[in-house]
């Protein structure tokens, strides 16, 4: 048997990210491997690799957005691969769920992101490839290598293609100001920051704007959009302050609750997202940029032990 052929990587997709997994496999130049799922009547499920993976590097592709079934599916596939004697098991997680729980912000709460990191490693993952973590320090929760990719390599060329004059980059909150400044430096634009106060999770009580947006084409930058309350509120404030237009770029389109309704009725001209999470419905205001080529290129570099530095714009 040809030894070199045996060392080729194999790609597998979790069910919640099958469309993206297929697109990544196409860009990678390989077919997705076969996985069969058996489901019990109570909802318990069991994955089974339907081909040999002994001695191979395998990539398991799947975002881990809640519900918890998604992270459980990734864990079961990692464990199955480990027990099938895979040589390297790389968890490709375009959206790393539970990442908002990256610290104790009040007493007697978990650090969920740390727990998920340890569980992935305990299951048998030997490497993690993910994109735009909610907090950069989550990389430090892992003892295994983490390739942390940035969707800026997709968004910045798109923004440049719009040829916007009087461009201003905005952060919808203080926590995202570092990301906004990085975009602004690359695009040579001004920066404004929104200061918000919350009553509770996903509920904003007050928002102020730090900076001038009068006569500006504003682009809000964030890592995720959940209920879209912050983005749409920020867009309203900026238009009230004299902005020409307001767009938003958000890597992960969680879009729960009334998010689609808020976006469609908002003053946002456009919301640009990636396909790290599949959209639940279509919207004329939402544009999706595929991250498949980005992940496929990095996966090829990992397989060939090559540098991935060229994938970073900022």
mmCIF file of N, CA, C and O in Angstrom, residues 162-240:
data_model
loop_
_atom_site.group_PDB
_atom_site.id
_atom_site.type_symbol
_atom_site.label_atom_id
_atom_site.label_comp_id
_atom_site.label_asym_id
_atom_site.label_seq_id
_atom_site.Cartn_x
_atom_site.Cartn_y
_atom_site.Cartn_z
ATOM 1 N N UNK A 162 -16.064 48.779 -1.846
ATOM 2 C CA UNK A 162 -17.182 49.721 -1.814
ATOM 3 C C UNK A 162 -16.749 51.152 -2.137
ATOM 4 O O UNK A 162 -17.599 51.991 -2.462
ATOM 5 N N UNK A 163 -15.443 51.423 -2.023
ATOM 6 C CA UNK A 163 -14.892 52.754 -2.310
ATOM 7 C C UNK A 163 -15.634 53.855 -1.550
ATOM 8 O O UNK A 163 -16.033 54.877 -2.120
ATOM 9 N N UNK A 164 -15.838 53.649 -0.263
ATOM 10 C CA UNK A 164 -16.568 54.615 0.553
ATOM 11 C C UNK A 164 -15.698 55.829 0.869
ATOM 12 O O UNK A 164 -14.546 55.687 1.268
ATOM 13 N N UNK A 165 -16.255 57.000 0.684
ATOM 14 C CA UNK A 165 -15.577 58.224 1.101
ATOM 15 C C UNK A 165 -15.957 58.532 2.548
ATOM 16 O O UNK A 165 -16.988 58.070 3.046
ATOM 17 N N UNK A 166 -15.125 59.308 3.217
ATOM 18 C CA UNK A 166 -15.400 59.700 4.604
ATOM 19 C C UNK A 166 -15.717 58.486 5.475
ATOM 20 O O UNK A 166 -16.666 58.481 6.269
ATOM 21 N N UNK A 167 -14.902 57.449 5.328
ATOM 22 C CA UNK A 167 -15.123 56.209 6.073
ATOM 23 C C UNK A 167 -14.722 56.375 7.532
ATOM 24 O O UNK A 167 -13.678 56.927 7.844
ATOM 25 N N UNK A 168 -15.580 55.866 8.407
ATOM 26 C CA UNK A 168 -15.290 55.831 9.835
ATOM 27 C C UNK A 168 -15.637 54.450 10.375
ATOM 28 O O UNK A 168 -16.719 53.925 10.104
ATOM 29 N N UNK A 169 -14.706 53.867 11.116
ATOM 30 C CA UNK A 169 -14.939 52.566 11.751
ATOM 31 C C UNK A 169 -15.462 52.801 13.159
ATOM 32 O O UNK A 169 -14.979 53.683 13.870
ATOM 33 N N UNK A 170 -16.457 52.019 13.549
ATOM 34 C CA UNK A 170 -17.066 52.198 14.856
ATOM 35 C C UNK A 170 -17.094 50.885 15.624
ATOM 36 O O UNK A 170 -17.293 49.814 15.044
ATOM 37 N N UNK A 171 -16.911 50.976 16.930
ATOM 38 C CA UNK A 171 -17.093 49.834 17.818
ATOM 39 C C UNK A 171 -18.412 50.005 18.547
ATOM 40 O O UNK A 171 -18.687 51.085 19.086
ATOM 41 N N UNK A 172 -19.258 48.967 18.587
ATOM 42 C CA UNK A 172 -20.550 49.101 19.260
ATOM 43 C C UNK A 172 -20.448 49.097 20.777
ATOM 44 O O UNK A 172 -21.433 49.339 21.464
ATOM 45 N N UNK A 173 -19.250 48.806 21.320
ATOM 46 C CA UNK A 173 -19.049 48.851 22.770
ATOM 47 C C UNK A 173 -17.567 49.071 23.063
ATOM 48 O O UNK A 173 -16.718 48.990 22.172
ATOM 49 N N UNK A 174 -17.266 49.338 24.315
ATOM 50 C CA UNK A 174 -15.883 49.621 24.709
ATOM 51 C C UNK A 174 -14.994 48.396 24.513
ATOM 52 O O UNK A 174 -13.822 48.508 24.152
ATOM 53 N N UNK A 175 -15.544 47.211 24.748
ATOM 54 C CA UNK A 175 -14.756 45.987 24.637
ATOM 55 C C UNK A 175 -14.248 45.702 23.243
ATOM 56 O O UNK A 175 -13.247 45.007 23.062
ATOM 57 N N UNK A 176 -14.925 46.229 22.230
ATOM 58 C CA UNK A 176 -14.528 45.981 20.853
ATOM 59 C C UNK A 176 -13.667 47.070 20.251
ATOM 60 O O UNK A 176 -13.402 47.057 19.042
ATOM 61 N N UNK A 177 -13.209 48.011 21.083
ATOM 62 C CA UNK A 177 -12.462 49.155 20.556
ATOM 63 C C UNK A 177 -11.127 48.738 19.941
ATOM 64 O O UNK A 177 -10.692 49.314 18.931
ATOM 65 N N UNK A 178 -10.481 47.721 20.521
ATOM 66 C CA UNK A 178 -9.207 47.250 19.966
ATOM 67 C C UNK A 178 -9.397 46.738 18.543
ATOM 68 O O UNK A 178 -8.592 47.025 17.646
ATOM 69 N N UNK A 179 -10.468 45.989 18.326
ATOM 70 C CA UNK A 179 -10.767 45.468 16.990
ATOM 71 C C UNK A 179 -11.044 46.625 16.022
ATOM 72 O O UNK A 179 -10.569 46.637 14.885
ATOM 73 N N UNK A 180 -11.809 47.618 16.471
ATOM 74 C CA UNK A 180 -12.132 48.755 15.616
ATOM 75 C C UNK A 180 -10.880 49.536 15.230
ATOM 76 O O UNK A 180 -10.714 49.950 14.078
ATOM 77 N N UNK A 181 -9.975 49.740 16.181
ATOM 78 C CA UNK A 181 -8.738 50.466 15.888
ATOM 79 C C UNK A 181 -7.863 49.700 14.902
ATOM 80 O O UNK A 181 -7.177 50.299 14.058
ATOM 81 N N UNK A 182 -7.880 48.370 14.978
ATOM 82 C CA UNK A 182 -7.092 47.574 14.040
ATOM 83 C C UNK A 182 -7.623 47.743 12.616
ATOM 84 O O UNK A 182 -6.849 47.900 11.663
ATOM 85 N N UNK A 183 -8.951 47.714 12.465
ATOM 86 C CA UNK A 183 -9.548 47.941 11.145
ATOM 87 C C UNK A 183 -9.241 49.353 10.653
ATOM 88 O O UNK A 183 -8.892 49.566 9.489
ATOM 89 N N UNK A 184 -9.383 50.320 11.542
ATOM 90 C CA UNK A 184 -9.168 51.711 11.159
ATOM 91 C C UNK A 184 -7.731 51.954 10.717
ATOM 92 O O UNK A 184 -7.477 52.715 9.769
ATOM 93 N N UNK A 185 -6.779 51.309 11.382
ATOM 94 C CA UNK A 185 -5.374 51.474 10.999
ATOM 95 C C UNK A 185 -5.137 50.941 9.589
ATOM 96 O O UNK A 185 -4.442 51.571 8.784
ATOM 97 N N UNK A 186 -5.724 49.766 9.300
ATOM 98 C CA UNK A 186 -5.544 49.168 7.975
ATOM 99 C C UNK A 186 -6.229 49.992 6.893
ATOM 100 O O UNK A 186 -5.699 50.154 5.792
ATOM 101 N N UNK A 187 -7.419 50.527 7.216
ATOM 102 C CA UNK A 187 -8.210 51.266 6.231
ATOM 103 C C UNK A 187 -7.928 52.765 6.262
ATOM 104 O O UNK A 187 -8.510 53.519 5.482
ATOM 105 N N UNK A 188 -7.047 53.187 7.175
ATOM 106 C CA UNK A 188 -6.660 54.601 7.313
ATOM 107 C C UNK A 188 -7.892 55.484 7.481
ATOM 108 O O UNK A 188 -8.112 56.448 6.737
ATOM 109 N N UNK A 189 -8.707 55.137 8.469
ATOM 110 C CA UNK A 189 -9.953 55.866 8.721
ATOM 111 C C UNK A 189 -10.026 56.300 10.179
ATOM 112 O O UNK A 189 -9.195 55.928 11.003
ATOM 113 N N UNK A 190 -11.037 57.111 10.491
ATOM 114 C CA UNK A 190 -11.288 57.541 11.857
ATOM 115 C C UNK A 190 -11.990 56.423 12.635
ATOM 116 O O UNK A 190 -12.483 55.444 12.062
ATOM 117 N N UNK A 191 -12.055 56.618 13.959
ATOM 118 C CA UNK A 191 -12.694 55.636 14.845
ATOM 119 C C UNK A 191 -13.647 56.355 15.788
ATOM 120 O O UNK A 191 -13.338 57.432 16.303
ATOM 121 N N UNK A 192 -14.803 55.739 16.009
ATOM 122 C CA UNK A 192 -15.707 56.175 17.067
ATOM 123 C C UNK A 192 -16.088 54.946 17.886
ATOM 124 O O UNK A 192 -16.018 53.815 17.401
ATOM 125 N N UNK A 193 -16.485 55.183 19.130
ATOM 126 C CA UNK A 193 -16.814 54.086 20.041
ATOM 127 C C UNK A 193 -18.146 54.390 20.717
ATOM 128 O O UNK A 193 -18.402 55.530 21.134
ATOM 129 N N UNK A 194 -18.987 53.355 20.825
ATOM 130 C CA UNK A 194 -20.243 53.484 21.566
ATOM 131 C C UNK A 194 -20.037 53.020 23.001
ATOM 132 O O UNK A 194 -19.384 52.001 23.239
ATOM 133 N N UNK A 195 -20.592 53.783 23.905
ATOM 134 C CA UNK A 195 -20.564 53.387 25.311
ATOM 135 C C UNK A 195 -21.978 53.002 25.705
ATOM 136 O O UNK A 195 -22.914 53.806 25.596
ATOM 137 N N UNK A 196 -22.154 51.758 26.145
ATOM 138 C CA UNK A 196 -23.500 51.287 26.473
ATOM 139 C C UNK A 196 -23.553 50.787 27.907
ATOM 140 O O UNK A 196 -22.569 50.290 28.457
ATOM 141 N N UNK A 197 -24.724 50.915 28.487
ATOM 142 C CA UNK A 197 -25.004 50.353 29.798
ATOM 143 C C UNK A 197 -26.153 49.357 29.642
ATOM 144 O O UNK A 197 -27.139 49.642 28.954
ATOM 145 N N UNK A 198 -26.001 48.196 30.277
ATOM 146 C CA UNK A 198 -27.017 47.145 30.166
ATOM 147 C C UNK A 198 -27.815 47.020 31.461
ATOM 148 O O UNK A 198 -27.268 47.115 32.555
ATOM 149 N N UNK A 199 -29.124 46.762 31.312
ATOM 150 C CA UNK A 199 -29.943 46.377 32.451
ATOM 151 C C UNK A 199 -29.645 44.922 32.816
ATOM 152 O O UNK A 199 -29.540 44.557 33.971
ATOM 153 N N UNK A 200 -29.531 44.088 31.761
ATOM 154 C CA UNK A 200 -29.222 42.664 31.887
ATOM 155 C C UNK A 200 -28.746 42.196 30.522
ATOM 156 O O UNK A 200 -28.682 42.994 29.579
ATOM 157 N N UNK A 201 -28.384 40.912 30.391
ATOM 158 C CA UNK A 201 -27.894 40.387 29.115
ATOM 159 C C UNK A 201 -28.888 40.672 27.996
ATOM 160 O O UNK A 201 -30.086 40.416 28.133
ATOM 161 N N UNK A 202 -28.366 41.214 26.879
ATOM 162 C CA UNK A 202 -29.138 41.507 25.667
ATOM 163 C C UNK A 202 -30.131 42.659 25.817
ATOM 164 O O UNK A 202 -30.942 42.892 24.927
ATOM 165 N N UNK A 203 -30.094 43.407 26.931
ATOM 166 C CA UNK A 203 -30.997 44.541 27.129
ATOM 167 C C UNK A 203 -30.171 45.787 27.445
ATOM 168 O O UNK A 203 -29.492 45.858 28.465
ATOM 169 N N UNK A 204 -30.213 46.781 26.556
ATOM 170 C CA UNK A 204 -29.433 48.014 26.704
ATOM 171 C C UNK A 204 -30.313 49.099 27.316
ATOM 172 O O UNK A 204 -31.423 49.357 26.835
ATOM 173 N N UNK A 205 -29.823 49.724 28.369
ATOM 174 C CA UNK A 205 -30.598 50.790 29.012
ATOM 175 C C UNK A 205 -30.199 52.171 28.495
ATOM 176 O O UNK A 205 -31.019 53.089 28.467
ATOM 177 N N UNK A 206 -28.921 52.323 28.078
ATOM 178 C CA UNK A 206 -28.445 53.647 27.668
ATOM 179 C C UNK A 206 -27.242 53.500 26.753
ATOM 180 O O UNK A 206 -26.428 52.607 26.938
ATOM 181 N N UNK A 207 -27.128 54.379 25.749
ATOM 182 C CA UNK A 207 -25.984 54.340 24.837
ATOM 183 C C UNK A 207 -25.543 55.755 24.501
ATOM 184 O O UNK A 207 -26.377 56.616 24.191
ATOM 185 N N UNK A 208 -24.231 55.996 24.567
ATOM 186 C CA UNK A 208 -23.631 57.260 24.176
ATOM 187 C C UNK A 208 -22.573 57.017 23.110
ATOM 188 O O UNK A 208 -22.009 55.923 23.022
ATOM 189 N N UNK A 209 -22.281 58.045 22.326
ATOM 190 C CA UNK A 209 -21.306 57.937 21.245
ATOM 191 C C UNK A 209 -20.089 58.788 21.561
ATOM 192 O O UNK A 209 -20.205 59.970 21.879
ATOM 193 N N UNK A 210 -18.903 58.169 21.480
ATOM 194 C CA UNK A 210 -17.650 58.880 21.701
ATOM 195 C C UNK A 210 -16.993 59.086 20.342
ATOM 196 O O UNK A 210 -16.462 58.151 19.738
ATOM 197 N N UNK A 211 -17.041 60.319 19.837
ATOM 198 C CA UNK A 211 -16.491 60.613 18.517
ATOM 199 C C UNK A 211 -17.523 61.270 17.627
ATOM 200 O O UNK A 211 -18.722 61.347 17.954
ATOM 201 N N UNK A 212 -17.067 61.743 16.484
ATOM 202 C CA UNK A 212 -17.924 62.484 15.545
ATOM 203 C C UNK A 212 -18.223 61.650 14.308
ATOM 204 O O UNK A 212 -17.308 61.106 13.675
ATOM 205 N N UNK A 213 -19.506 61.514 13.944
ATOM 206 C CA UNK A 213 -19.885 60.758 12.749
ATOM 207 C C UNK A 213 -20.613 61.631 11.733
ATOM 208 O O UNK A 213 -21.105 61.118 10.720
ATOM 209 N N UNK A 214 -20.681 62.915 11.961
ATOM 210 C CA UNK A 214 -21.399 63.804 11.042
ATOM 211 C C UNK A 214 -20.792 63.744 9.644
ATOM 212 O O UNK A 214 -19.587 63.945 9.455
ATOM 213 N N UNK A 215 -21.627 63.428 8.650
ATOM 214 C CA UNK A 215 -21.167 63.355 7.267
ATOM 215 C C UNK A 215 -20.302 62.149 6.954
ATOM 216 O O UNK A 215 -19.665 62.100 5.899
ATOM 217 N N UNK A 216 -20.293 61.153 7.823
ATOM 218 C CA UNK A 216 -19.430 59.984 7.653
ATOM 219 C C UNK A 216 -20.218 58.757 7.197
ATOM 220 O O UNK A 216 -21.397 58.595 7.522
ATOM 221 N N UNK A 217 -19.539 57.903 6.438
ATOM 222 C CA UNK A 217 -20.050 56.570 6.146
ATOM 223 C C UNK A 217 -19.461 55.631 7.200
ATOM 224 O O UNK A 217 -18.263 55.356 7.207
ATOM 225 N N UNK A 218 -20.308 55.178 8.091
ATOM 226 C CA UNK A 218 -19.855 54.450 9.281
ATOM 227 C C UNK A 218 -19.978 52.946 9.064
ATOM 228 O O UNK A 218 -20.969 52.459 8.508
ATOM 229 N N UNK A 219 -18.954 52.223 9.514
ATOM 230 C CA UNK A 219 -18.984 50.758 9.499
ATOM 231 C C UNK A 219 -18.753 50.268 10.925
ATOM 232 O O UNK A 219 -17.677 50.459 11.484
ATOM 233 N N UNK A 220 -19.785 49.664 11.504
ATOM 234 C CA UNK A 220 -19.678 49.059 12.826
ATOM 235 C C UNK A 220 -18.980 47.712 12.708
ATOM 236 O O UNK A 220 -19.277 46.935 11.801
ATOM 237 N N UNK A 221 -18.069 47.419 13.620
ATOM 238 C CA UNK A 221 -17.288 46.185 13.587
ATOM 239 C C UNK A 221 -17.503 45.420 14.886
ATOM 240 O O UNK A 221 -17.320 45.965 15.976
ATOM 241 N N UNK A 222 -17.883 44.146 14.782
ATOM 242 C CA UNK A 222 -18.048 43.317 15.973
ATOM 243 C C UNK A 222 -17.759 41.865 15.622
ATOM 244 O O UNK A 222 -17.746 41.490 14.441
ATOM 245 N N UNK A 223 -17.529 41.052 16.654
ATOM 246 C CA UNK A 223 -17.214 39.641 16.401
ATOM 247 C C UNK A 223 -18.461 38.811 16.210
ATOM 248 O O UNK A 223 -18.426 37.771 15.556
ATOM 249 N N UNK A 224 -19.594 39.239 16.782
ATOM 250 C CA UNK A 224 -20.827 38.463 16.650
ATOM 251 C C UNK A 224 -22.032 39.388 16.743
ATOM 252 O O UNK A 224 -21.953 40.489 17.291
ATOM 253 N N UNK A 225 -23.135 38.946 16.176
ATOM 254 C CA UNK A 225 -24.409 39.645 16.336
ATOM 255 C C UNK A 225 -25.422 38.615 16.813
ATOM 256 O O UNK A 225 -25.656 37.609 16.159
ATOM 257 N N UNK A 226 -25.985 38.862 17.988
ATOM 258 C CA UNK A 226 -26.918 37.912 18.588
ATOM 259 C C UNK A 226 -28.350 38.408 18.393
ATOM 260 O O UNK A 226 -28.982 38.110 17.384
ATOM 261 N N UNK A 227 -28.862 39.215 19.309
ATOM 262 C CA UNK A 227 -30.236 39.718 19.151
ATOM 263 C C UNK A 227 -30.289 40.970 18.278
ATOM 264 O O UNK A 227 -31.370 41.427 17.929
ATOM 265 N N UNK A 228 -29.120 41.515 17.931
ATOM 266 C CA UNK A 228 -28.985 42.718 17.086
ATOM 267 C C UNK A 228 -29.461 43.983 17.784
ATOM 268 O O UNK A 228 -29.569 45.039 17.151
ATOM 269 N N UNK A 229 -29.708 43.916 19.088
ATOM 270 C CA UNK A 229 -30.136 45.112 19.805
ATOM 271 C C UNK A 229 -29.066 46.185 19.836
ATOM 272 O O UNK A 229 -29.350 47.363 19.604
ATOM 273 N N UNK A 230 -27.824 45.798 20.109
ATOM 274 C CA UNK A 230 -26.730 46.768 20.165
ATOM 275 C C UNK A 230 -26.484 47.404 18.808
ATOM 276 O O UNK A 230 -26.359 48.633 18.690
ATOM 277 N N UNK A 231 -26.404 46.589 17.765
ATOM 278 C CA UNK A 231 -26.105 47.113 16.426
ATOM 279 C C UNK A 231 -27.170 48.087 15.942
ATOM 280 O O UNK A 231 -26.866 49.160 15.420
ATOM 281 N N UNK A 232 -28.424 47.696 16.084
ATOM 282 C CA UNK A 232 -29.498 48.548 15.571
ATOM 283 C C UNK A 232 -29.631 49.821 16.386
ATOM 284 O O UNK A 232 -29.907 50.894 15.839
ATOM 285 N N UNK A 233 -29.404 49.724 17.709
ATOM 286 C CA UNK A 233 -29.420 50.921 18.549
ATOM 287 C C UNK A 233 -28.275 51.848 18.166
ATOM 288 O O UNK A 233 -28.462 53.078 18.046
ATOM 289 N N UNK A 234 -27.095 51.281 17.937
ATOM 290 C CA UNK A 234 -25.946 52.094 17.533
ATOM 291 C C UNK A 234 -26.189 52.771 16.192
ATOM 292 O O UNK A 234 -25.828 53.940 16.000
ATOM 293 N N UNK A 235 -26.797 52.042 15.260
ATOM 294 C CA UNK A 235 -27.103 52.625 13.942
ATOM 295 C C UNK A 235 -28.066 53.801 14.088
ATOM 296 O O UNK A 235 -27.888 54.845 13.435
ATOM 297 N N UNK A 236 -29.067 53.657 14.948
ATOM 298 C CA UNK A 236 -30.021 54.748 15.174
ATOM 299 C C UNK A 236 -29.316 55.975 15.745
ATOM 300 O O UNK A 236 -29.546 57.110 15.292
ATOM 301 N N UNK A 237 -28.459 55.755 16.738
ATOM 302 C CA UNK A 237 -27.747 56.871 17.372
ATOM 303 C C UNK A 237 -26.874 57.592 16.356
ATOM 304 O O UNK A 237 -26.823 58.830 16.315
ATOM 305 N N UNK A 238 -26.186 56.828 15.499
ATOM 306 C CA UNK A 238 -25.272 57.437 14.533
ATOM 307 C C UNK A 238 -26.013 58.210 13.449
ATOM 308 O O UNK A 238 -25.558 59.275 13.019
ATOM 309 N N UNK A 239 -27.128 57.686 13.007
ATOM 310 C CA UNK A 239 -27.925 58.430 12.014
ATOM 311 C C UNK A 239 -28.499 59.700 12.638
ATOM 312 O O UNK A 239 -28.574 60.742 11.969
ATOM 313 N N UNK A 240 -28.868 59.637 13.914
ATOM 314 C CA UNK A 240 -29.358 60.833 14.603
ATOM 315 C C UNK A 240 -28.260 61.884 14.723
ATOM 316 O O UNK A 240 -28.539 63.087 14.729
#
